[in-house]
Amino acid sequence: MSASNSLQTLIYDLLVADTAVHAICADRIYDRPDTSVTAPFISFGASDYSPDDHDCIDGRIETQQIDIWSEALDGKRECKALADAVKAALHDAVGSLAVGALVTMRVVLVRVFDDPDGRTTHGVIQIEAVVEEATD
């Protein structure tokens, strides 16, 4: 397992365990949802990392996008509520990684907008995590 996969697993576990997130989308949190998924739900979006090595410590700054999808008829309210719950669950969260060590995790962006399909509201949460890589 890579440090990136380990971070994604931690994020997933934190979201599944959060009661506020669960109250809105239950267990509908996916790496790659299929077309039959019922909204609202959460999916993992784009991710990348930049090396962040310091004094004999190999590190990286991981960026992970979390996408929120809502088809509620009350406008953007459901999507904003779920975005707030995800932010609360992940911002400054702590946890153990199977590979490497989590130094910090912060939510750096929350955005809610209309999807081009005309009926879906899309939320984007961007997370930055500083991770110490495992050394052999």
mmCIF file of C-alpha atoms in Angstrom:
data_model
loop_
_atom_site.group_PDB
_atom_site.id
_atom_site.type_symbol
_atom_site.label_atom_id
_atom_site.label_comp_id
_atom_site.label_asym_id
_atom_site.label_seq_id
_atom_site.Cartn_x
_atom_site.Cartn_y
_atom_site.Cartn_z
ATOM 1 C CA MET A 1 0.000 0.000 0.000
ATOM 2 C CA SER A 2 1.246 3.509 -0.757
ATOM 3 C CA ALA A 3 1.095 6.535 1.530
ATOM 4 C CA SER A 4 -1.576 7.985 -0.806
ATOM 5 C CA ASN A 5 -3.769 4.897 -0.506
ATOM 6 C CA SER A 6 -3.207 4.835 3.235
ATOM 7 C CA LEU A 7 -4.341 8.471 3.518
ATOM 8 C CA GLN A 8 -7.450 7.752 1.441
ATOM 9 C CA THR A 9 -8.296 4.839 3.744
ATOM 10 C CA LEU A 10 -7.956 7.089 6.797
ATOM 11 C CA ILE A 11 -10.183 9.763 5.223
ATOM 12 C CA TYR A 12 -12.782 7.128 4.329
ATOM 13 C CA ASP A 13 -12.720 5.706 7.872
ATOM 14 C CA LEU A 14 -13.111 9.176 9.409
ATOM 15 C CA LEU A 15 -16.089 9.969 7.167
ATOM 16 C CA VAL A 16 -17.811 6.617 7.773
ATOM 17 C CA ALA A 17 -17.421 7.038 11.544
ATOM 18 C CA ASP A 18 -18.760 10.601 11.649
ATOM 19 C CA THR A 19 -22.381 10.796 12.834
ATOM 20 C CA ALA A 20 -23.113 14.137 11.119
ATOM 21 C CA VAL A 21 -21.870 12.826 7.760
ATOM 22 C CA HIS A 22 -23.796 9.575 8.263
ATOM 23 C CA ALA A 23 -26.998 11.474 9.099
ATOM 24 C CA ILE A 24 -26.984 13.049 5.632
ATOM 25 C CA CYS A 25 -25.529 10.417 3.286
ATOM 26 C CA ALA A 26 -25.517 7.215 5.383
ATOM 27 C CA ASP A 27 -22.744 4.930 4.116
ATOM 28 C CA ARG A 28 -22.755 6.240 0.534
ATOM 29 C CA ILE A 29 -19.036 7.085 0.321
ATOM 30 C CA TYR A 30 -17.304 5.763 -2.808
ATOM 31 C CA ASP A 31 -13.957 5.657 -4.527
ATOM 32 C CA ARG A 32 -15.665 5.323 -7.894
ATOM 33 C CA PRO A 33 -19.485 5.350 -7.736
ATOM 34 C CA ASP A 34 -21.485 3.678 -10.456
ATOM 35 C CA THR A 35 -24.456 5.311 -12.166
ATOM 36 C CA SER A 36 -27.021 3.627 -9.902
ATOM 37 C CA VAL A 37 -25.890 5.427 -6.737
ATOM 38 C CA THR A 38 -28.566 7.433 -4.942
ATOM 39 C CA ALA A 39 -27.799 11.016 -3.917
ATOM 40 C CA PRO A 40 -26.673 12.450 -1.636
ATOM 41 C CA PHE A 41 -23.305 10.741 -1.691
ATOM 42 C CA ILE A 42 -19.581 11.391 -1.382
ATOM 43 C CA SER A 43 -16.878 10.321 -3.819
ATOM 44 C CA PHE A 44 -13.121 10.643 -3.922
ATOM 45 C CA GLY A 45 -11.935 13.019 -6.608
ATOM 46 C CA ALA A 46 -8.540 13.976 -7.925
ATOM 47 C CA SER A 47 -5.448 13.635 -5.792
ATOM 48 C CA ASP A 48 -1.830 14.643 -6.129
ATOM 49 C CA TYR A 49 1.232 15.168 -4.007
ATOM 50 C CA SER A 50 4.392 17.220 -3.910
ATOM 51 C CA PRO A 51 7.594 15.942 -2.333
ATOM 52 C CA ASP A 52 8.314 17.695 0.967
ATOM 53 C CA ASP A 53 11.610 16.275 2.223
ATOM 54 C CA HIS A 54 13.419 17.733 5.244
ATOM 55 C CA ASP A 55 16.625 16.765 7.088
ATOM 56 C CA CYS A 56 16.653 13.003 6.531
ATOM 57 C CA ILE A 57 12.843 12.731 6.538
ATOM 58 C CA ASP A 58 11.093 11.900 3.277
ATOM 59 C CA GLY A 59 7.743 13.597 3.190
ATOM 60 C CA ARG A 60 4.986 14.728 0.926
ATOM 61 C CA ILE A 61 2.130 17.170 0.855
ATOM 62 C CA GLU A 62 -0.902 15.214 -0.315
ATOM 63 C CA THR A 63 -3.890 16.986 -1.809
ATOM 64 C CA GLN A 64 -7.139 15.000 -1.904
ATOM 65 C CA GLN A 65 -10.394 16.244 -3.396
ATOM 66 C CA ILE A 66 -13.664 15.026 -1.902
ATOM 67 C CA ASP A 67 -16.757 15.470 -4.079
ATOM 68 C CA ILE A 68 -20.289 15.779 -2.722
ATOM 69 C CA TRP A 69 -23.345 15.171 -4.866
ATOM 70 C CA SER A 70 -26.909 16.230 -4.056
ATOM 71 C CA GLU A 71 -30.143 16.258 -6.010
ATOM 72 C CA ALA A 72 -32.252 17.782 -3.223
ATOM 73 C CA LEU A 73 -34.997 20.149 -4.305
ATOM 74 C CA ASP A 74 -34.123 22.679 -1.578
ATOM 75 C CA GLY A 75 -31.372 24.264 -3.613
ATOM 76 C CA LYS A 76 -27.868 24.009 -2.242
ATOM 77 C CA ARG A 77 -28.843 23.481 1.417
ATOM 78 C CA GLU A 78 -28.281 19.711 1.571
ATOM 79 C CA CYS A 79 -24.960 19.950 -0.243
ATOM 80 C CA LYS A 80 -23.776 22.777 2.042
ATOM 81 C CA ALA A 81 -24.812 20.821 5.140
ATOM 82 C CA LEU A 82 -22.896 17.761 3.955
ATOM 83 C CA ALA A 83 -19.883 19.909 3.025
ATOM 84 C CA ASP A 84 -19.885 21.397 6.533
ATOM 85 C CA ALA A 85 -20.097 17.907 8.067
ATOM 86 C CA VAL A 86 -17.209 16.640 5.928
ATOM 87 C CA LYS A 87 -15.115 19.695 6.818
ATOM 88 C CA ALA A 88 -15.794 19.178 10.533
ATOM 89 C CA ALA A 89 -14.891 15.479 10.280
ATOM 90 C CA LEU A 90 -11.589 16.044 8.475
ATOM 91 C CA HIS A 91 -10.188 19.465 9.398
ATOM 92 C CA ASP A 92 -7.291 19.012 11.846
ATOM 93 C CA ALA A 93 -8.192 15.321 12.171
ATOM 94 C CA VAL A 94 -5.654 12.904 13.560
ATOM 95 C CA GLY A 95 -5.187 9.251 12.809
ATOM 96 C CA SER A 96 -2.761 6.507 11.993
ATOM 97 C CA LEU A 97 -1.706 5.538 8.503
ATOM 98 C CA ALA A 98 -0.865 1.970 7.507
ATOM 99 C CA VAL A 99 2.074 3.406 5.529
ATOM 100 C CA GLY A 100 3.874 6.515 6.752
ATOM 101 C CA ALA A 101 2.693 8.941 9.399
ATOM 102 C CA LEU A 102 0.142 11.737 9.252
ATOM 103 C CA VAL A 103 1.641 15.021 10.450
ATOM 104 C CA THR A 104 -1.285 17.355 9.722
ATOM 105 C CA MET A 105 -4.525 17.297 7.749
ATOM 106 C CA ARG A 106 -6.428 20.476 6.945
ATOM 107 C CA VAL A 107 -9.390 21.413 4.803
ATOM 108 C CA VAL A 108 -8.205 24.289 2.615
ATOM 109 C CA LEU A 109 -11.216 24.781 0.318
ATOM 110 C CA VAL A 110 -14.961 24.177 0.399
ATOM 111 C CA ARG A 111 -16.949 25.050 -2.722
ATOM 112 C CA VAL A 112 -20.597 24.380 -3.672
ATOM 113 C CA PHE A 113 -21.963 25.012 -7.166
ATOM 114 C CA ASP A 114 -24.565 23.910 -9.704
ATOM 115 C CA ASP A 115 -23.556 20.937 -11.828
ATOM 116 C CA PRO A 116 -23.947 21.383 -15.603
ATOM 117 C CA ASP A 117 -26.759 18.756 -15.687
ATOM 118 C CA GLY A 118 -29.125 21.394 -14.256
ATOM 119 C CA ARG A 119 -30.416 19.294 -11.326
ATOM 120 C CA THR A 120 -27.355 18.272 -9.298
ATOM 121 C CA THR A 121 -25.524 20.377 -6.744
ATOM 122 C CA HIS A 122 -21.816 19.580 -6.543
ATOM 123 C CA GLY A 123 -19.605 20.267 -3.563
ATOM 124 C CA VAL A 124 -15.818 20.138 -3.580
ATOM 125 C CA ILE A 125 -13.722 19.855 -0.452
ATOM 126 C CA GLN A 126 -9.953 20.059 -0.865
ATOM 127 C CA ILE A 127 -7.765 18.534 1.824
ATOM 128 C CA GLU A 128 -4.034 19.013 2.267
ATOM 129 C CA ALA A 129 -2.158 16.514 4.401
ATOM 130 C CA VAL A 130 1.499 16.495 5.366
ATOM 131 C CA VAL A 131 2.707 12.896 5.472
ATOM 132 C CA GLU A 132 6.030 11.438 6.536
ATOM 133 C CA GLU A 133 6.813 8.600 4.180
ATOM 134 C CA ALA A 134 7.800 5.204 5.502
ATOM 135 C CA THR A 135 11.492 4.469 5.204
ATOM 136 C CA ASP A 136 12.896 1.020 4.552
#
